[in-house]
């Protein structure tokens, strides 16, 4: 009797618990979070992309069509200038309710747009992250969180005139010896804009300097390595090329880039340090160019060039962040990244494509891809804006022989720290 009563009470209790449980429709498992990673988030009728101007032809419509076929979601796109227009327009259209779901941005803007609440953190599977080079994923992170997926990379490489240099040297010592012999009159063996910190970062970091120290939580704005022993050694190496007359005075300052391009395109320079954006202009000038990764430094380490990474991002204003994330995964997969390279010649960050004939058989693309493996993403925190001016001043005093390396870099770091403390108060 007692056992029967106990069994009856247990059945009644289970029935009560089931009745009080919330209703769940079949197939509605979710993963909650502000970044909208719900696996069954309702499908929107439409998603909108903002792509860079003149960068959608011959690839984006096909990529959109395959996404629409797979997911049944209509996708529209608009073209805006990525350098400044997309960010500025998002600042206006976001609060007004007219923002797109997906935008493209250069990675060095990420810290600022995250701070302003314009793009959101995303979550993707490890299998997706493994599609791209580690450095390109690092470039998409801010404060240890992922804010986008890479679509293209660029970094300076060695570009040489095959009529003047048979093959690219493997070391900077070889290039230095070549330049000492070749540089006479208006002819120069090698030129680089090393009074510009974007380019000078290569030897400075290759010798052991750094901008902000990388930690598990992101970049430490208070740990500057621009006047450490390695940076000073790199600065002395830069000064050597100027002091020995291997670089002309005319390539110092704002007009230096145009002067260097002019000399190379006139056939007066055997090799330069420049980026893939310069390839076409050189070919148009009739120069048969060769392209290679930068030669190794005298210490045996690579020239650690700055790398820029363009990425796809989900805006904070998207009402469909899960599907917008699916869209950027689709846009940056191997197939669509390959199609984009064929259309616009911007080198993808997808590791599988490095060995693909479309990259491997393209001398310029392969050189950029290989150099990117040793490159350092430009810091994407807002404090980076305080670095460019003081470092340009320091490098120009080195180039003109007005200061010694340690003193010039100490002054630059002092200015950077003061500007950071003034313009970016600690939280």
Short mmCIF file of C-alpha atoms in Angstrom, two decimals:
data_model
loop_
_atom_site.label_atom_id
_atom_site.label_comp_id
_atom_site.label_asym_id
_atom_site.label_seq_id
_atom_site.Cartn_x
_atom_site.Cartn_y
_atom_site.Cartn_z
CA UNK A 1 0.00 0.00 0.00
CA UNK A 2 2.80 2.38 0.93
CA UNK A 3 4.64 1.58 -2.29
CA UNK A 4 1.53 2.27 -4.39
CA UNK A 5 0.96 5.61 -2.66
CA UNK A 6 4.60 6.61 -3.14
CA UNK A 7 4.47 5.73 -6.84
CA UNK A 8 1.30 7.76 -7.33
CA UNK A 9 2.84 10.81 -5.62
CA UNK A 10 5.94 10.54 -7.84
CA UNK A 11 3.82 10.45 -11.03
CA UNK A 12 1.84 13.51 -9.89
CA UNK A 13 5.08 15.39 -9.10
CA UNK A 14 6.61 14.67 -12.53
CA UNK A 15 3.41 15.81 -14.22
CA UNK A 16 3.46 19.05 -12.27
CA UNK A 17 7.11 19.78 -13.24
CA UNK A 18 6.38 19.11 -16.89
CA UNK A 19 3.36 21.41 -16.83
CA UNK A 20 5.40 24.24 -15.33
CA UNK A 21 8.28 23.91 -17.80
CA UNK A 22 8.43 26.59 -20.54
CA UNK A 23 7.15 25.61 -23.98
CA UNK A 24 9.91 24.88 -26.54
CA UNK A 25 9.20 24.30 -30.16
CA UNK A 26 11.16 21.57 -31.82
CA UNK A 27 14.46 22.75 -33.35
CA UNK A 28 14.70 26.05 -31.43
CA UNK A 29 17.96 25.40 -29.56
CA UNK A 30 19.74 28.72 -29.08
CA UNK A 31 23.02 30.08 -27.94
CA UNK A 32 22.31 33.38 -26.27
CA UNK A 33 24.63 36.37 -26.46
CA UNK A 34 24.83 39.97 -27.60
CA UNK A 35 26.62 38.91 -30.75
CA UNK A 36 23.57 37.05 -31.97
CA UNK A 37 24.94 33.55 -32.36
CA UNK A 38 21.56 31.88 -31.96
CA UNK A 39 21.71 28.82 -34.19
CA UNK A 40 18.08 29.25 -35.22
CA UNK A 41 17.77 33.04 -35.30
CA UNK A 42 14.80 33.82 -37.57
CA UNK A 43 15.91 34.41 -41.13
CA UNK A 44 15.61 38.00 -42.34
CA UNK A 45 14.24 38.84 -45.73
CA UNK A 46 17.33 40.86 -46.61
CA UNK A 47 20.91 41.62 -45.60
CA UNK A 48 22.89 44.66 -46.80
CA UNK A 49 26.64 44.92 -47.47
CA UNK A 50 28.82 48.00 -47.85
CA UNK A 51 31.85 47.10 -50.01
CA UNK A 52 34.77 49.26 -51.07
CA UNK A 53 34.34 51.30 -54.24
CA UNK A 54 35.25 49.50 -57.49
CA UNK A 55 35.89 46.23 -55.60
CA UNK A 56 32.70 44.25 -56.28
CA UNK A 57 32.77 43.66 -60.02
CA UNK A 58 33.19 40.11 -61.31
CA UNK A 59 33.01 38.38 -57.94
CA UNK A 60 30.55 39.81 -55.39
CA UNK A 61 27.31 39.20 -57.36
CA UNK A 62 28.27 35.53 -57.79
CA UNK A 63 29.18 35.20 -54.09
CA UNK A 64 25.86 36.74 -53.14
CA UNK A 65 23.97 34.44 -55.50
CA UNK A 66 25.50 31.32 -53.90
CA UNK A 67 24.67 32.63 -50.41
CA UNK A 68 21.08 33.35 -51.42
CA UNK A 69 20.74 29.88 -52.89
CA UNK A 70 22.10 28.21 -49.76
CA UNK A 71 20.26 30.24 -47.13
CA UNK A 72 17.27 31.75 -48.91
CA UNK A 73 18.13 35.29 -47.80
CA UNK A 74 18.27 38.19 -50.26
CA UNK A 75 21.50 40.21 -50.14
CA UNK A 76 22.03 43.71 -51.51
CA UNK A 77 25.27 45.68 -51.69
CA UNK A 78 26.42 49.27 -52.07
CA UNK A 79 29.88 50.63 -52.81
CA UNK A 80 31.47 53.35 -50.67
CA UNK A 81 35.07 54.49 -50.26
CA UNK A 82 36.56 52.29 -47.55
CA UNK A 83 39.35 54.62 -46.47
CA UNK A 84 37.00 57.04 -44.72
CA UNK A 85 33.51 57.08 -46.22
CA UNK A 86 32.27 53.76 -44.81
CA UNK A 87 33.25 54.60 -41.25
CA UNK A 88 31.95 58.15 -41.45
CA UNK A 89 28.69 57.11 -43.09
CA UNK A 90 28.15 54.39 -40.48
CA UNK A 91 28.45 57.02 -37.77
CA UNK A 92 25.53 58.83 -39.37
CA UNK A 93 23.37 56.00 -40.69
CA UNK A 94 23.69 53.74 -37.65
CA UNK A 95 21.81 55.91 -35.15
CA UNK A 96 19.36 56.88 -37.91
CA UNK A 97 18.39 53.25 -38.50
CA UNK A 98 19.83 53.07 -42.02
CA UNK A 99 22.97 51.06 -41.35
CA UNK A 100 23.91 47.93 -43.29
CA UNK A 101 24.46 44.52 -41.73
CA UNK A 102 28.01 44.06 -43.05
CA UNK A 103 30.79 46.55 -43.78
CA UNK A 104 34.40 46.33 -44.91
CA UNK A 105 37.09 48.28 -43.03
CA UNK A 106 40.88 48.45 -42.77
CA UNK A 107 41.90 46.69 -39.57
CA UNK A 108 43.63 49.71 -38.06
CA UNK A 109 40.19 51.35 -37.68
CA UNK A 110 38.81 48.51 -35.56
CA UNK A 111 39.74 49.89 -32.16
CA UNK A 112 38.13 53.24 -32.90
CA UNK A 113 34.88 51.86 -34.35
CA UNK A 114 34.55 49.36 -31.50
CA UNK A 115 35.01 52.19 -29.01
CA UNK A 116 32.31 54.16 -30.82
CA UNK A 117 29.94 51.17 -30.79
CA UNK A 118 29.78 50.77 -34.58
CA UNK A 119 30.72 47.10 -35.02
CA UNK A 120 30.12 44.08 -32.82
CA UNK A 121 32.04 41.07 -31.60
CA UNK A 122 31.49 37.91 -33.62
CA UNK A 123 31.78 34.23 -32.80
CA UNK A 124 32.85 31.64 -35.35
CA UNK A 125 34.01 28.04 -35.15
CA UNK A 126 37.71 27.25 -34.85
CA UNK A 127 37.49 25.55 -38.24
CA UNK A 128 36.65 28.95 -39.73
CA UNK A 129 39.52 30.73 -37.97
CA UNK A 130 41.94 28.10 -39.23
CA UNK A 131 41.09 29.19 -42.78
CA UNK A 132 43.24 32.32 -42.38
CA UNK A 133 46.79 33.19 -41.39
CA UNK A 134 47.29 33.72 -37.68
CA UNK A 135 48.51 37.30 -38.15
CA UNK A 136 45.43 38.25 -40.20
CA UNK A 137 43.14 36.96 -37.43
CA UNK A 138 45.18 38.85 -34.84
CA UNK A 139 44.56 41.98 -36.87
CA UNK A 140 40.80 41.44 -36.54
CA UNK A 141 40.94 41.33 -32.74
CA UNK A 142 40.63 44.10 -30.17
CA UNK A 143 40.94 43.62 -26.41
CA UNK A 144 41.11 39.88 -26.96
CA UNK A 145 37.81 39.71 -28.87
CA UNK A 146 37.17 38.94 -32.54
CA UNK A 147 35.47 41.68 -34.59
CA UNK A 148 35.76 40.47 -38.17
CA UNK A 149 37.15 38.06 -40.73
CA UNK A 150 39.99 38.99 -43.12
CA UNK A 151 39.41 39.46 -46.83
CA UNK A 152 42.77 40.85 -48.07
CA UNK A 153 46.27 41.64 -46.87
CA UNK A 154 49.01 43.99 -48.00
CA UNK A 155 52.54 44.61 -46.84
CA UNK A 156 55.72 46.09 -48.34
CA UNK A 157 58.03 43.78 -50.29
CA UNK A 158 61.20 44.09 -52.37
CA UNK A 159 60.45 45.20 -55.94
CA UNK A 160 63.36 45.20 -58.37
CA UNK A 161 64.06 46.15 -61.96
CA UNK A 162 65.07 42.94 -63.74
CA UNK A 163 67.13 44.94 -66.24
CA UNK A 164 69.32 46.21 -63.39
CA UNK A 165 69.22 43.34 -60.89
CA UNK A 166 69.23 39.74 -62.06
CA UNK A 167 67.65 38.29 -58.94
CA UNK A 168 66.55 39.41 -55.52
CA UNK A 169 69.24 39.23 -52.83
CA UNK A 170 68.53 36.96 -49.88
CA UNK A 171 70.06 39.23 -47.24
CA UNK A 172 70.21 42.94 -46.57
CA UNK A 173 74.00 42.60 -46.36
CA UNK A 174 74.00 41.48 -50.00
CA UNK A 175 71.69 44.33 -50.93
CA UNK A 176 73.92 46.80 -49.08
CA UNK A 177 77.01 45.55 -50.94
CA UNK A 178 75.14 45.80 -54.24
CA UNK A 179 74.04 49.35 -53.43
CA UNK A 180 77.55 50.47 -52.49
CA UNK A 181 78.75 49.34 -55.90
CA UNK A 182 75.74 50.45 -57.98
CA UNK A 183 75.01 53.87 -56.43
CA UNK A 184 76.68 56.51 -58.60
CA UNK A 185 75.36 59.86 -59.79
CA UNK A 186 71.58 59.56 -60.18
CA UNK A 187 71.57 55.77 -59.98
CA UNK A 188 70.74 54.00 -56.74
CA UNK A 189 70.91 50.36 -55.79
CA UNK A 190 68.07 50.36 -53.24
CA UNK A 191 65.66 52.94 -51.90
CA UNK A 192 63.16 52.87 -49.03
CA UNK A 193 61.07 55.50 -47.30
CA UNK A 194 62.65 54.87 -43.93
CA UNK A 195 61.83 58.35 -42.67
CA UNK A 196 58.20 57.15 -42.76
CA UNK A 197 57.37 54.93 -39.78
CA UNK A 198 55.08 52.69 -41.85
CA UNK A 199 58.15 51.49 -43.78
CA UNK A 200 60.76 52.00 -41.06
CA UNK A 201 58.90 49.66 -38.76
CA UNK A 202 60.39 46.79 -40.79
CA UNK A 203 64.01 47.17 -39.67
CA UNK A 204 63.11 48.60 -36.26
CA UNK A 205 60.92 45.61 -35.36
CA UNK A 206 63.22 43.16 -37.12
CA UNK A 207 66.00 44.24 -34.78
CA UNK A 208 63.78 43.82 -31.71
CA UNK A 209 61.69 46.97 -31.35
CA UNK A 210 57.91 47.06 -31.09
CA UNK A 211 55.14 49.62 -30.82
CA UNK A 212 52.84 48.25 -28.07
CA UNK A 213 53.60 45.00 -26.31
CA UNK A 214 51.24 42.15 -27.21
CA UNK A 215 49.60 40.51 -24.18
CA UNK A 216 46.94 37.84 -23.76
CA UNK A 217 44.40 40.64 -23.35
CA UNK A 218 45.54 42.61 -26.39
CA UNK A 219 48.00 45.46 -26.89
CA UNK A 220 49.39 47.20 -23.80
CA UNK A 221 49.38 50.90 -24.58
CA UNK A 222 51.67 51.60 -21.61
CA UNK A 223 54.42 49.23 -22.77
CA UNK A 224 56.20 50.96 -25.65
CA UNK A 225 59.20 49.28 -27.25
CA UNK A 226 60.20 52.03 -29.67
CA UNK A 227 63.35 53.04 -27.81
CA UNK A 228 64.50 49.67 -26.50
CA UNK A 229 67.87 48.20 -27.43
CA UNK A 230 66.56 46.52 -30.59
CA UNK A 231 64.76 49.64 -31.82
CA UNK A 232 67.92 51.71 -31.32
CA UNK A 233 69.92 49.13 -33.26
CA UNK A 234 67.36 49.29 -36.06
CA UNK A 235 67.48 53.08 -36.07
CA UNK A 236 71.26 53.01 -36.36
CA UNK A 237 70.93 50.67 -39.32
CA UNK A 238 68.48 53.05 -40.99
CA UNK A 239 70.78 56.02 -40.35
CA UNK A 240 73.65 54.15 -42.00
CA UNK A 241 71.92 54.11 -45.40
CA UNK A 242 71.35 57.86 -45.28
CA UNK A 243 74.71 58.86 -43.83
CA UNK A 244 76.61 56.90 -46.49
CA UNK A 245 74.68 58.59 -49.29
CA UNK A 246 72.88 55.44 -50.42
CA UNK A 247 69.54 57.24 -50.10
CA UNK A 248 69.19 60.68 -51.72
CA UNK A 249 68.02 63.66 -49.69
CA UNK A 250 65.11 64.10 -52.11
CA UNK A 251 63.20 61.12 -50.74
CA UNK A 252 62.87 62.57 -47.26
CA UNK A 253 59.55 64.11 -46.23
CA UNK A 254 56.06 64.19 -47.69
CA UNK A 255 57.23 64.25 -51.31
CA UNK A 256 59.59 61.33 -50.79
CA UNK A 257 57.22 58.69 -52.11
CA UNK A 258 56.62 60.49 -55.40
CA UNK A 259 60.37 61.15 -55.79
CA UNK A 260 61.23 57.49 -55.18
CA UNK A 261 58.55 56.28 -57.61
CA UNK A 262 59.81 58.68 -60.23
CA UNK A 263 63.41 57.51 -59.97
CA UNK A 264 62.41 53.85 -60.14
CA UNK A 265 60.06 54.34 -63.08
CA UNK A 266 62.82 56.21 -64.93
CA UNK A 267 65.08 53.16 -64.60
CA UNK A 268 67.51 54.80 -62.20
CA UNK A 269 66.89 52.54 -59.19
CA UNK A 270 67.57 48.81 -59.07
CA UNK A 271 65.25 47.95 -56.16
CA UNK A 272 62.79 49.57 -53.77
CA UNK A 273 60.78 48.65 -50.71
CA UNK A 274 57.17 49.25 -51.65
CA UNK A 275 53.74 47.64 -51.57
CA UNK A 276 51.53 45.82 -54.09
CA UNK A 277 49.70 49.07 -54.78
CA UNK A 278 52.81 50.16 -56.73
CA UNK A 279 53.00 47.16 -59.11
CA UNK A 280 50.73 48.43 -61.86
CA UNK A 281 52.25 51.91 -62.06
CA UNK A 282 55.70 50.41 -62.47
CA UNK A 283 54.53 48.08 -65.22
CA UNK A 284 52.74 50.96 -66.93
CA UNK A 285 56.10 52.81 -66.92
CA UNK A 286 57.60 49.93 -68.90
CA UNK A 287 59.63 48.40 -66.05
CA UNK A 288 59.99 44.62 -66.05
CA UNK A 289 59.66 44.12 -62.29
CA UNK A 290 60.57 41.21 -60.07
CA UNK A 291 59.03 40.88 -56.62
CA UNK A 292 60.33 39.03 -53.56
CA UNK A 293 59.97 39.06 -49.78
CA UNK A 294 62.30 41.50 -48.05
CA UNK A 295 65.85 40.16 -47.53
CA UNK A 296 66.82 39.14 -44.00
CA UNK A 297 68.49 41.68 -41.74
CA UNK A 298 72.14 41.52 -40.60
CA UNK A 299 71.01 39.84 -37.36
CA UNK A 300 69.51 36.99 -39.40
CA UNK A 301 65.92 37.95 -38.61
CA UNK A 302 63.28 38.97 -41.16
CA UNK A 303 62.30 42.54 -41.89
CA UNK A 304 59.07 42.75 -39.90
CA UNK A 305 57.01 44.98 -42.13
CA UNK A 306 53.70 46.44 -41.09
CA UNK A 307 50.76 44.54 -42.50
CA UNK A 308 47.38 45.98 -43.37
CA UNK A 309 44.36 43.68 -43.33
CA UNK A 310 41.01 44.54 -44.84
CA UNK A 311 38.15 42.72 -43.21
CA UNK A 312 34.42 42.03 -43.15
CA UNK A 313 32.55 43.18 -40.06
CA UNK A 314 29.04 42.93 -38.60
CA UNK A 315 27.65 46.30 -37.60
CA UNK A 316 26.29 46.93 -34.13
CA UNK A 317 23.07 48.05 -35.78
CA UNK A 318 22.29 44.81 -37.59
CA UNK A 319 19.10 43.15 -36.34
CA UNK A 320 20.35 39.83 -37.70
CA UNK A 321 23.92 39.38 -36.38
CA UNK A 322 23.88 35.57 -36.66
CA UNK A 323 23.02 35.63 -40.36
CA UNK A 324 25.32 38.58 -40.97
CA UNK A 325 28.14 36.52 -39.45
CA UNK A 326 27.20 33.63 -41.75
CA UNK A 327 27.40 36.06 -44.65
CA UNK A 328 30.92 37.24 -43.84
CA UNK A 329 32.03 33.63 -43.40
CA UNK A 330 30.68 32.97 -46.88
CA UNK A 331 32.25 36.06 -48.46
CA UNK A 332 35.70 35.21 -47.09
CA UNK A 333 35.75 31.47 -47.70
CA UNK A 334 38.41 30.00 -50.00
CA UNK A 335 36.23 29.91 -53.10
CA UNK A 336 35.02 33.50 -52.88
CA UNK A 337 38.41 34.83 -51.74
CA UNK A 338 39.99 33.25 -54.79
CA UNK A 339 37.35 34.78 -57.06
CA UNK A 340 37.91 38.18 -55.42
CA UNK A 341 41.66 37.96 -56.01
CA UNK A 342 41.09 37.15 -59.67
CA UNK A 343 38.81 40.17 -59.96
CA UNK A 344 40.61 42.87 -57.95
CA UNK A 345 44.17 41.47 -57.42
CA UNK A 346 44.10 41.99 -53.63
CA UNK A 347 45.94 39.16 -51.87
CA UNK A 348 43.70 37.02 -49.63
CA UNK A 349 44.65 35.85 -46.14
CA UNK A 350 43.41 32.29 -46.73
CA UNK A 351 46.25 29.88 -45.98
CA UNK A 352 45.04 27.29 -48.50
CA UNK A 353 45.40 29.78 -51.34
CA UNK A 354 49.13 30.40 -50.78
CA UNK A 355 49.87 27.14 -52.57
CA UNK A 356 47.10 27.57 -55.12
CA UNK A 357 48.55 28.20 -58.61
CA UNK A 358 46.66 31.49 -58.78
CA UNK A 359 48.92 32.79 -55.98
CA UNK A 360 51.94 30.51 -56.29
CA UNK A 361 52.39 31.32 -59.98
CA UNK A 362 51.92 35.07 -59.42
CA UNK A 363 55.29 36.47 -58.38
CA UNK A 364 53.92 39.60 -56.74
CA UNK A 365 51.07 37.89 -54.90
CA UNK A 366 53.34 35.11 -53.67
CA UNK A 367 55.92 37.60 -52.37
CA UNK A 368 53.25 39.50 -50.44
CA UNK A 369 51.82 36.26 -49.06
CA UNK A 370 55.25 35.09 -47.91
CA UNK A 371 56.24 38.46 -46.46
CA UNK A 372 52.91 38.56 -44.59
CA UNK A 373 54.01 35.52 -42.61
CA UNK A 374 56.69 37.66 -40.93
CA UNK A 375 54.70 40.89 -40.95
CA UNK A 376 53.15 42.60 -37.93
CA UNK A 377 49.57 43.91 -38.12
CA UNK A 378 49.50 47.65 -37.59
CA UNK A 379 48.23 48.24 -34.04
CA UNK A 380 44.48 48.79 -34.18
CA UNK A 381 43.99 50.52 -30.84
CA UNK A 382 43.05 54.24 -30.88
CA UNK A 383 46.33 55.16 -29.16
CA UNK A 384 48.20 54.26 -32.35
CA UNK A 385 47.16 57.64 -33.71
CA UNK A 386 49.63 59.24 -31.29
CA UNK A 387 52.59 57.26 -32.67
CA UNK A 388 52.88 58.37 -36.29
CA UNK A 389 53.82 62.04 -35.80
CA UNK A 390 56.55 61.67 -33.16
CA UNK A 391 58.10 58.70 -34.97
CA UNK A 392 58.15 60.57 -38.28
CA UNK A 393 59.95 63.46 -36.58
CA UNK A 394 62.48 61.12 -34.98
CA UNK A 395 63.18 59.28 -38.22
CA UNK A 396 63.63 62.49 -40.17
CA UNK A 397 66.17 63.78 -37.66
CA UNK A 398 68.03 60.49 -38.13
CA UNK A 399 67.85 60.72 -41.91
CA UNK A 400 69.23 64.25 -41.90
CA UNK A 401 71.91 63.49 -39.31
CA UNK A 402 70.52 65.90 -36.73
CA UNK A 403 70.22 63.37 -33.90
CA UNK A 404 71.64 60.10 -32.66
CA UNK A 405 69.36 57.02 -32.58
CA UNK A 406 68.88 56.72 -28.81
CA UNK A 407 68.18 60.43 -28.30
CA UNK A 408 65.78 60.62 -31.24
CA UNK A 409 63.78 57.59 -30.13
CA UNK A 410 63.74 58.65 -26.46
CA UNK A 411 62.23 61.98 -27.50
CA UNK A 412 59.65 60.25 -29.70
CA UNK A 413 58.55 57.87 -26.94
CA UNK A 414 58.29 60.72 -24.46
CA UNK A 415 55.98 62.60 -26.86
CA UNK A 416 53.90 59.49 -27.58
CA UNK A 417 53.39 58.77 -23.87
CA UNK A 418 52.40 62.37 -23.18
CA UNK A 419 49.91 62.38 -26.06
CA UNK A 420 48.38 59.09 -24.96
CA UNK A 421 47.94 60.29 -21.38
CA UNK A 422 46.40 63.55 -22.62
CA UNK A 423 44.12 62.29 -25.36
CA UNK A 424 43.29 58.78 -24.11
CA UNK A 425 42.73 58.91 -20.33
CA UNK A 426 43.02 55.50 -18.70
CA UNK A 427 39.64 53.87 -18.02
#
